[in-house]
Coordinates of C-alpha atoms in Angstrom, one line a residue:
X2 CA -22.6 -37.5 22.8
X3 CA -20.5 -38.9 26.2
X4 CA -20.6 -42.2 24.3
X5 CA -19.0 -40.9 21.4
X6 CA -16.7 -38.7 23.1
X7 CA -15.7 -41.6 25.5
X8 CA -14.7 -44.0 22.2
X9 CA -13.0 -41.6 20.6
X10 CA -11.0 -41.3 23.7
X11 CA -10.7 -44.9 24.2
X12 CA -9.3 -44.9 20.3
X13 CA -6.8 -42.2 21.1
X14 CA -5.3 -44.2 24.0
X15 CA -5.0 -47.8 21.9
X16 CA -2.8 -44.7 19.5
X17 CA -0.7 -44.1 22.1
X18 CA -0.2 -47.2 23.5
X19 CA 0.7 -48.6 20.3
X20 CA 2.6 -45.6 19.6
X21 CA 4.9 -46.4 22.9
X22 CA 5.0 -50.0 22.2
X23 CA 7.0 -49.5 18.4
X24 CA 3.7 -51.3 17.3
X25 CA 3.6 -49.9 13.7
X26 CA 0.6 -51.6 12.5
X27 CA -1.4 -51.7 15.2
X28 CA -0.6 -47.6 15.0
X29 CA -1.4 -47.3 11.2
X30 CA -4.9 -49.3 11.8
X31 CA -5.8 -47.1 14.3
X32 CA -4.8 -44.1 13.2
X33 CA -6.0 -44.2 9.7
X34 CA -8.6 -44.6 10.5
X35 CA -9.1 -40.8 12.3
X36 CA -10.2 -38.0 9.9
X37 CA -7.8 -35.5 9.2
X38 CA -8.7 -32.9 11.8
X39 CA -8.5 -36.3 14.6
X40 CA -5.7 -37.0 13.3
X41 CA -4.1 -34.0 14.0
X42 CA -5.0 -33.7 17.3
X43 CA -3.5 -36.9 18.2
X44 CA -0.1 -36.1 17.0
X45 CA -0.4 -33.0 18.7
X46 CA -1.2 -35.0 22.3
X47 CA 1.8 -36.9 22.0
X48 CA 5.1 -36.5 23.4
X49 CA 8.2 -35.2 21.5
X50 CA 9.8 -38.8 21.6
X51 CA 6.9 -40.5 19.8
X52 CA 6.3 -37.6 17.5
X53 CA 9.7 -38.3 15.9
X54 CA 8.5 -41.9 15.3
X55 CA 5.3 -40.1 12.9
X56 CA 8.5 -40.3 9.8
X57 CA 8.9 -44.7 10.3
X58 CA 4.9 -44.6 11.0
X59 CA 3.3 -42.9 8.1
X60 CA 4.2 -41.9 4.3
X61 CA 5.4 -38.6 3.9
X62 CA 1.5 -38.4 1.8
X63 CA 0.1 -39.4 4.9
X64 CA 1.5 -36.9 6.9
X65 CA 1.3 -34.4 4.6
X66 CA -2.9 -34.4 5.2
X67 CA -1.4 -34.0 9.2
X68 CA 0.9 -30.9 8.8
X69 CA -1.8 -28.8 6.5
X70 CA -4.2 -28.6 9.7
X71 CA -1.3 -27.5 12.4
X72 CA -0.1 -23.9 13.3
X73 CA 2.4 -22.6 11.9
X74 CA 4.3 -22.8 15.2
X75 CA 3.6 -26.9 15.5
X76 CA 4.6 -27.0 11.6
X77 CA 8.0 -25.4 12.7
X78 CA 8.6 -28.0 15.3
X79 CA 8.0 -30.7 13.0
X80 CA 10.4 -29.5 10.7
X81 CA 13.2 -29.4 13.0
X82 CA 12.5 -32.9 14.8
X83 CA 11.9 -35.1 11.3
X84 CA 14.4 -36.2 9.0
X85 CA 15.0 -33.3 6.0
X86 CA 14.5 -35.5 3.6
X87 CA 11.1 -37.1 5.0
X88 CA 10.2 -33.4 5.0
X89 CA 11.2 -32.6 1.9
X90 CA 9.3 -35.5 0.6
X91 CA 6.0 -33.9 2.7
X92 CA 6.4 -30.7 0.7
X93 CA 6.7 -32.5 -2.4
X94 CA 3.1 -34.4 -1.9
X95 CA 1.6 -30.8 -0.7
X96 CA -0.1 -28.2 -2.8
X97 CA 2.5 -25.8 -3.8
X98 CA 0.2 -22.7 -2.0
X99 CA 0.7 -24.4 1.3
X100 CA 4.1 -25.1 1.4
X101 CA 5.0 -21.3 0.5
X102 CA 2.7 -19.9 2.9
X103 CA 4.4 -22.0 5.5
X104 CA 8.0 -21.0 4.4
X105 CA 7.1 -17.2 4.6
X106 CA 5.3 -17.6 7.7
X107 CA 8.3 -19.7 9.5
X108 CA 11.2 -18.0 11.1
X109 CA 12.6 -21.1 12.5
X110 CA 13.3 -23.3 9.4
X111 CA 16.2 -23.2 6.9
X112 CA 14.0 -22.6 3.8
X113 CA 16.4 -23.0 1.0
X114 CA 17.8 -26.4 2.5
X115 CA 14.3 -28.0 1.9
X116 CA 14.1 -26.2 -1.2
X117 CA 17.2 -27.5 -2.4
X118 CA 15.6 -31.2 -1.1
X119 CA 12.1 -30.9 -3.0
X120 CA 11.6 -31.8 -6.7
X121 CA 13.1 -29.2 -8.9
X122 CA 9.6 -29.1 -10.6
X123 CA 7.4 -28.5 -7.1
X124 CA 10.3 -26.5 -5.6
X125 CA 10.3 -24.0 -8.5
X126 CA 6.5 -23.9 -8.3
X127 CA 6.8 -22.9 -4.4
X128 CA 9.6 -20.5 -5.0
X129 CA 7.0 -18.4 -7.8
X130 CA 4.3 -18.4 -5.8
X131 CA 7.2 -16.8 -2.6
X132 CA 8.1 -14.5 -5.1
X133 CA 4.8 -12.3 -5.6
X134 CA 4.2 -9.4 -3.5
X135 CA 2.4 -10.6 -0.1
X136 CA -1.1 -10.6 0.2
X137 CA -1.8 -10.6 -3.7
X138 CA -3.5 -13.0 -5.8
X139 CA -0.2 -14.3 -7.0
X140 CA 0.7 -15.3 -3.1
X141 CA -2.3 -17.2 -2.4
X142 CA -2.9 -19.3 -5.5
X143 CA -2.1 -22.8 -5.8
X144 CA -0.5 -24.3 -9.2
X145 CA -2.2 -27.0 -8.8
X146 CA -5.3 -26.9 -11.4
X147 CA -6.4 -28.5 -14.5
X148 CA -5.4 -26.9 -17.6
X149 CA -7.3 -29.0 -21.1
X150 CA -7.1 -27.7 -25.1
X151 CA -10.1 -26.2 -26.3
X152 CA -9.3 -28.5 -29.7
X153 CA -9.4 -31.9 -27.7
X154 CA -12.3 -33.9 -27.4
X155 CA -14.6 -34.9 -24.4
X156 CA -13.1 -38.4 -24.8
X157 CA -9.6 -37.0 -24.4
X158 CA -10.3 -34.4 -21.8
X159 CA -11.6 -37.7 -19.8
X160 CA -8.7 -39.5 -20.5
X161 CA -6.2 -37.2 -19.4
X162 CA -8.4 -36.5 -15.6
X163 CA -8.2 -40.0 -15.5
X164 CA -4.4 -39.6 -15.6
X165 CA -3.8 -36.0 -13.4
X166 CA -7.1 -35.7 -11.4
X167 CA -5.8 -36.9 -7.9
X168 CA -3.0 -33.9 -8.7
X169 CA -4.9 -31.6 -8.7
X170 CA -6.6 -28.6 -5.8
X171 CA -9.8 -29.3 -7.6
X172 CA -11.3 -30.8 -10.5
X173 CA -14.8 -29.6 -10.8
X174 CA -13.4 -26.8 -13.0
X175 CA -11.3 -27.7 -15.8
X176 CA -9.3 -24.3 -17.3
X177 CA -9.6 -23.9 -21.1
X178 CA -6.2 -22.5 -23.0
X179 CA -5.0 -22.1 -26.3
X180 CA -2.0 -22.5 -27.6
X181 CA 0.0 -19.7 -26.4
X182 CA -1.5 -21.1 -22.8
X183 CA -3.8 -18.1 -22.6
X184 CA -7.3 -19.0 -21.0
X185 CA -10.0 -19.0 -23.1
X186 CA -12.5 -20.5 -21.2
X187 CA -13.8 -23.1 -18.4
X188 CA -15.4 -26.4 -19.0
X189 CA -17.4 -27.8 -15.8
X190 CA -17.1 -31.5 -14.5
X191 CA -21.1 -31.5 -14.9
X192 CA -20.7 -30.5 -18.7
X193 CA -17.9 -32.6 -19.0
X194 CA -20.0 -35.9 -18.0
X195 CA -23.1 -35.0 -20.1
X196 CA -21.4 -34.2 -23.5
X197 CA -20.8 -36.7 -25.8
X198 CA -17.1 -38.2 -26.0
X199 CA -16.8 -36.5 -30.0
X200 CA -17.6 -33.1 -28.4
X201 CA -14.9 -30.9 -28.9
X202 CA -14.2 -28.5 -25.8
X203 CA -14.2 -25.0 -27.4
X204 CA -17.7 -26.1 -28.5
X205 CA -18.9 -26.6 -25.0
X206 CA -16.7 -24.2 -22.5
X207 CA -18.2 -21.2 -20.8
X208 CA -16.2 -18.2 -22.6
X209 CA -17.6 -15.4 -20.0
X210 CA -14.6 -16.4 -17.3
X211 CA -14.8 -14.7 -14.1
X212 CA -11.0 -14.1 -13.4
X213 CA -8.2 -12.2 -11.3
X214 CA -5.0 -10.7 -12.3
X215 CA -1.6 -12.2 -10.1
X216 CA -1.4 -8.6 -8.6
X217 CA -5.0 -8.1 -7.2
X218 CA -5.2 -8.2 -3.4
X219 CA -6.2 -11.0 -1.8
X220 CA -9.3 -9.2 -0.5
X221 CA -10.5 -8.2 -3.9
X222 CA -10.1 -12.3 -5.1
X223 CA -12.4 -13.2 -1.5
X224 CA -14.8 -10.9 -3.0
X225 CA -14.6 -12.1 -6.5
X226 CA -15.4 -15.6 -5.3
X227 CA -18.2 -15.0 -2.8
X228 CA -19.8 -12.3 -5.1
X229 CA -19.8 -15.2 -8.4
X230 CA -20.1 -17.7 -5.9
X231 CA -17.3 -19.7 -7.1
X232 CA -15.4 -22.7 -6.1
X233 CA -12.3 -21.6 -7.3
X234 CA -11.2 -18.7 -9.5
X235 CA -8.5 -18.5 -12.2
X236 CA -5.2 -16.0 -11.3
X237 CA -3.9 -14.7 -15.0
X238 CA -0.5 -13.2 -15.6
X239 CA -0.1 -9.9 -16.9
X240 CA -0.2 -11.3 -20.5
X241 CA -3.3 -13.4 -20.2
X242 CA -1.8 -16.6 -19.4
X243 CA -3.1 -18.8 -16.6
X244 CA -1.0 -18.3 -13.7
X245 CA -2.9 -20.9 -10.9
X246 CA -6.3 -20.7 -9.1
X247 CA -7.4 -19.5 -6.0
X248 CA -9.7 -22.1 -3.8
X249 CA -12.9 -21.2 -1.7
X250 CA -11.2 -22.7 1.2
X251 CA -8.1 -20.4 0.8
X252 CA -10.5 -17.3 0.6
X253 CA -11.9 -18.4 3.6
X254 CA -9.1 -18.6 5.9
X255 CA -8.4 -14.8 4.1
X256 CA -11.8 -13.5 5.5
X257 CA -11.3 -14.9 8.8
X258 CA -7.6 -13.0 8.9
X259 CA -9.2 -9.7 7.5
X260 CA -11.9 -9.6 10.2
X261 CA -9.6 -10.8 12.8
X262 CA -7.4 -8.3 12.0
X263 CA -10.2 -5.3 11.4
X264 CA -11.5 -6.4 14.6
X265 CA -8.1 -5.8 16.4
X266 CA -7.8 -2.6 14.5
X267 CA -11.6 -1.8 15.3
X268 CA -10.9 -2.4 19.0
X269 CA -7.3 -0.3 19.0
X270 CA -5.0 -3.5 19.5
X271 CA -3.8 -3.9 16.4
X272 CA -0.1 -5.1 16.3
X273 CA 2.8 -5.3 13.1
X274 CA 3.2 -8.0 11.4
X275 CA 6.3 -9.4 13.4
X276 CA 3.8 -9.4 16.5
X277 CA 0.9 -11.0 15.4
X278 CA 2.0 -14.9 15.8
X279 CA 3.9 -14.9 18.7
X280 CA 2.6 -11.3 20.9
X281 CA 4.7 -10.7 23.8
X282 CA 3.6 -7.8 26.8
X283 CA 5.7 -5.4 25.6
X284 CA 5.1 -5.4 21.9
X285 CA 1.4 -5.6 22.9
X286 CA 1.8 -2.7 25.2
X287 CA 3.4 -1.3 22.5
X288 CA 0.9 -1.3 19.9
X289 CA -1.8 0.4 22.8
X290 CA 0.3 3.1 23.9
X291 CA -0.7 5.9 21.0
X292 CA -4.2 4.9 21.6
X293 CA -4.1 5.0 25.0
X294 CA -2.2 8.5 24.7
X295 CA -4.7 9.9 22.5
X296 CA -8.2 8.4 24.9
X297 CA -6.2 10.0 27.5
X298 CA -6.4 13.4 26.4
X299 CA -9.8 13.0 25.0
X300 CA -10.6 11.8 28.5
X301 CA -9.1 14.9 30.0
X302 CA -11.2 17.0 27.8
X303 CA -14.2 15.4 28.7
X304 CA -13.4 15.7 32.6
X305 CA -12.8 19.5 31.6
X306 CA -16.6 19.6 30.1
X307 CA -17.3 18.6 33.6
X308 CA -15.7 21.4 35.3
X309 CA -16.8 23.7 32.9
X310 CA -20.9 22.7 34.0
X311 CA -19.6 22.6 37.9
X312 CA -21.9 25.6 39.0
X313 CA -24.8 23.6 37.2
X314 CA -24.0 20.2 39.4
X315 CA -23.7 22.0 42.4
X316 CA -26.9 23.2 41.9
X317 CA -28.7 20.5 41.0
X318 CA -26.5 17.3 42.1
X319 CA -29.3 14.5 40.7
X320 CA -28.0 15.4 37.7
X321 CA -24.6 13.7 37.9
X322 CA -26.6 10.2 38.6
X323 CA -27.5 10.1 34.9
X324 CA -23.9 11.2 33.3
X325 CA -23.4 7.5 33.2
X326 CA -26.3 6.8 31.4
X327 CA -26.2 9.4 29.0
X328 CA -22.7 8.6 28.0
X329 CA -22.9 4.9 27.9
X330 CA -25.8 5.0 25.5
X331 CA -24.2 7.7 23.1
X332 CA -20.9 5.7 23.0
X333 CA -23.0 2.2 22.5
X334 CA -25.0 3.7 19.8
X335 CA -22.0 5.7 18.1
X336 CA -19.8 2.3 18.1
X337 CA -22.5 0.4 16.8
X338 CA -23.1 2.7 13.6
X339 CA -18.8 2.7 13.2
X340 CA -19.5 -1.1 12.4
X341 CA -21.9 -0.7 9.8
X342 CA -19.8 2.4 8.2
X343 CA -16.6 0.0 8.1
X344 CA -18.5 -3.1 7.3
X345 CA -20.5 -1.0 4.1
X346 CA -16.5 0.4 3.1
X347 CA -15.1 -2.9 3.5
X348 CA -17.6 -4.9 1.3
X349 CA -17.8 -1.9 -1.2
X350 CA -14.5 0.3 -2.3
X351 CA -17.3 2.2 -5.2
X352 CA -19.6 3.8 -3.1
X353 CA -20.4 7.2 -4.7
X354 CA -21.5 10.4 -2.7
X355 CA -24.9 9.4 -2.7
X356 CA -24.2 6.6 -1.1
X357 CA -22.6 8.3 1.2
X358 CA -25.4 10.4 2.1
X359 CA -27.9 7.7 1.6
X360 CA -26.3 5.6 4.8
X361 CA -26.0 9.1 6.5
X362 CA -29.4 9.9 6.3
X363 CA -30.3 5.9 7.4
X364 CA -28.4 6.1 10.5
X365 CA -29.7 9.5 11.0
X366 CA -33.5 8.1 10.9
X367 CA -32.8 5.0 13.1
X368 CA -31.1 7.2 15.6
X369 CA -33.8 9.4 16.2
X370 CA -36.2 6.9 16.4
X371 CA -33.7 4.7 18.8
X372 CA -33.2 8.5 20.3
X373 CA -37.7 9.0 21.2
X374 CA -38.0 5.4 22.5
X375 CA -34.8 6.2 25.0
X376 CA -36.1 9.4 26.1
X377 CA -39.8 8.4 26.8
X378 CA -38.2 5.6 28.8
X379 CA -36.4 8.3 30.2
X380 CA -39.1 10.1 31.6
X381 CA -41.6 7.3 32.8
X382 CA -38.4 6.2 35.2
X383 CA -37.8 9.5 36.4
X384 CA -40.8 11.0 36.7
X385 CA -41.4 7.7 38.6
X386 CA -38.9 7.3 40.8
X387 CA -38.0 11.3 41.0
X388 CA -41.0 13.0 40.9
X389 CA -39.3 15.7 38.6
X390 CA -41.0 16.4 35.2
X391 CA -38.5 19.1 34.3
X392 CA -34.9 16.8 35.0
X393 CA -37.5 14.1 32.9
X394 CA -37.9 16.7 30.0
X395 CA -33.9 18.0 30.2
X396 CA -32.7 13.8 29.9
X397 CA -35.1 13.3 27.6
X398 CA -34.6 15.8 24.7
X399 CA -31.0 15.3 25.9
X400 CA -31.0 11.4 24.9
X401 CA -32.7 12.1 22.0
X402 CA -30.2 14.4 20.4
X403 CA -27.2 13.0 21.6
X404 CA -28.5 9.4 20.2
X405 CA -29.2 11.0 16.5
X406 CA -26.1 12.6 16.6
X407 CA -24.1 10.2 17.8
X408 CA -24.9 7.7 14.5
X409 CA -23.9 10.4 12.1
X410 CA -20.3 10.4 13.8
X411 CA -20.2 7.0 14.1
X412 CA -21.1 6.6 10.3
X413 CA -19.0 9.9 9.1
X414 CA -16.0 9.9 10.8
X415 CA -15.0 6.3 9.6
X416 CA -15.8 7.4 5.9
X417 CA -13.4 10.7 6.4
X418 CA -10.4 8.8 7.4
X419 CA -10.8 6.3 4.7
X420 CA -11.0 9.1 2.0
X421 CA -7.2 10.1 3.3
X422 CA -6.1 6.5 2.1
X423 CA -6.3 5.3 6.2
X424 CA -7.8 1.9 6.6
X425 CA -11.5 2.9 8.4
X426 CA -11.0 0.3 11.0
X427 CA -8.2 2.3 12.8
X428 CA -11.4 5.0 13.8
X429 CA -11.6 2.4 16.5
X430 CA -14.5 2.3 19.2
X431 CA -12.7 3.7 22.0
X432 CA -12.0 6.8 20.2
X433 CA -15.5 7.0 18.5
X434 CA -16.8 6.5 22.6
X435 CA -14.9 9.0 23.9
X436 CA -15.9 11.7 21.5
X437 CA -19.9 11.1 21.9
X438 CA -19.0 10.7 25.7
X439 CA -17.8 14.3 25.5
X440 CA -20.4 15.3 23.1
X441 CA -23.5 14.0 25.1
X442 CA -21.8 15.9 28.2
X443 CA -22.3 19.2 25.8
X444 CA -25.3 18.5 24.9
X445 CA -27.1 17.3 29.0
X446 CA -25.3 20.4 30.8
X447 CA -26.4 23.2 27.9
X448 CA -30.0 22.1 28.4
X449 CA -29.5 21.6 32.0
X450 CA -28.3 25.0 32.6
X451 CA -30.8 26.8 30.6
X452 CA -33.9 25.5 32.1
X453 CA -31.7 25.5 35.7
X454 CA -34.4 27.8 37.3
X455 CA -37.4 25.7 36.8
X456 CA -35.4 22.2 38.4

């Protein structure tokens, strides 16, 4: 692995040096050679200077394969310190999906001046795609797909990928329309290759199409594809007509968003859209305060329960040592079933009552057991290290019920929000904590002070 490590470095300094040195072949030899992801990080190591160089060094194709794999903040910088017209060249060679996502993503670049500079054909085709609502089917899809007759032959259909193939996003689904460009099928590279060359397509195509409507939400299309398990997946207009295809690779990069941002959401540090490339401390402060506000009076209720039980602690002052304890485990469990409850109404937007109840009564079952193992650990330490079977028994039966009922809020309260149109992932885990810390508290001092006589 250090061998390898060290020759790719070695390679990346012979870039450089050539790069310094106006040595344009010896750059393209080296550099070429790189896969895309390399690639990208060399251009990313070198200095502003030589980066405006990249536009006598490569073909705007070249660097096109370069600017898909940066951030949206490198892409930026690229824009501004390479010719327009080199640019507008890049956009040209791209897929039509990437270049708008970049445009609505940028703040920094004059869109319609590199609009104005791209084909008219592959600039319209970026402007549609900017035009659907974001986050939609229509937004993410890429125009960029093979559309055949379903009255040409095998021999034609062949002919013609011959011609458009390198074009295209894909090409191991070919997109069967009819004459009013409405799809009517799909026609596999694998069926393609086997049939005979007289074949005609409408004889061979798959009719049953899995497909998505330009308006669907881009979460909806992710599922689509990784229920059908699907390369790609055909985005229809309103009126039937194919629109453009969504890739696995696009859906991808949509999951990773979804549960980036769920997990923000999840952990109450979620921020607005205008926030979420470039944070600062103050709109990140920002986006904490409500929570904060809200765990702080939760908190105060909790330090209330406290004072409420004071006579009980004064009495018996061991049993402050396992407050800790008692809470920890109650918020740990409680946050653990407000994953599954999201994760089960994220992946499924039809569950029905029973459901419902069904996952319920699940938790329920695997809180009570988790809540008997707890408490019998319970009482071997204490009665251990203590001596004292009755403050065993009170932390027992008070694990045990506080750990049962600590998955049913976990699991309910996440499934109430969501039926008032609130995304579930905003019943974060320091709110869930913070009730089944006050809850557990309840539950230890009740017990505690009714069997206070025999501790």
């Amino acid at each position: 692995m250090k061998l390898v490590k060290s020759n790719k470095q070695k390679t990346y300094e012979h870039i450089f040096k050539a790069a310094k040195e106006n040595d344009k072949q010896a750059f393209r030899d080296l550099f070429l050679r790189l896969h895309d992801r390399d690639q990208h990080e060399v251009f990313h190591l070198l200095y502003p200077d030589k980066k405006r160089k990249i536009s006598d060094f490569l073909t705007p194709e070249e660097f096109a394969e370069i600017f898909e794999w940066m951030e949206t903040e490198d892409q930026e910088a690229a824009v501004q310190y390479l010719p327009d017209a080199y640019m507008a060249e890049v956009f040209n060679t791209m897929a039509a999906d990437d270049v708008a996502r970049f445009l609505a993503e940028s703040e920094e670049t004059d869109n319609q001046t590199l609009l104005d500079m791209m084909d008219e054909e592959e600039s319209q085709r970026v402007q549609e795609i900017m035009a659907y609502e974001a986050e939609t089917a229509g937004s993410i899809m890429t125009k960029e797909f093979i559309a055949i007759q379903n009255k040409e032959s095998m021999a034609e259909v062949v002919k013609r990928l011959r011609k458009i193939g390198r074009e295209a996003e894909t090409i191991y689904y070919l997109y069967v329309i009819d004459d009013k460009e409405r799809l009517v099928g799909v026609l596999s590279l694998r069926d393609l290759l086997l049939s005979p060359e007289d074949e005609i397509v409408e004889d061979i195509m798959f009719n049953q199409v899995v497909s998505v409507k330009v308006s669907d939400d881009q979460e909806h299309v992710a599922r689509v594809i990784q229920d059908y398990d699907l390369l790609a997946v055909p985005v229809l207009g309103f009126n039937g007509t194919m629109q453009g295809i969504v890739t696995v690779d696009d859906v991808m990069d949509i999951i990773e968003e979804e549960t980036t941002e769920d997990f923000n959401e999840f952990a109450a540090i979620s921020r607005g859209d205008e926030d979420r490339r470039k944070p600062s401390p103050l709109s990140t402060a920002k986006s904490r305060i409500p929570w904060i506000v809200v765990l702080l009076f939760l908190g105060m209720i909790t330090g209330g329960l406290i004072g409420i039980f004071e006579e009980t602690l004064e009495s018996v002052v061991l049993l402050a040592a396992f407050m800790p304890i008692m809470m920890g485990t109650a918020g740990n469990v409680g946050t653990q079933s407000l994953a599954v409850a999201v994760r089960n109404l994220t992946i499924d937007d039809d569950r029905d009552k029973d459901s419902f109840f069904q996952t319920i009564k699940n938790e329920l079952g695997a809180g009570m057991i988790m809540g008997l193992i707890a408490g019998l650990v319970m009482i071997g330490i204490v009665v251990v290290i203590y001596g004292n079977p009755v403050l065993a028994f009170i932390i027992a039966v008070s694990m045990f019920i506080t750990v049962s009922l600590a998955t049913v809020i976990g699991t309910t309260i996440p499934t109430i929000i969501n039926k008032f149109k609130i995304d579930p992932a905003v019943a974060s885990g320091p709110f869930i904590t913070t009730i089944n810390d006050s809850l557990s508290l309840i539950i230890y001092f009740t017990i505690a002070t009714m069997l206070i006589e025999f501790l």
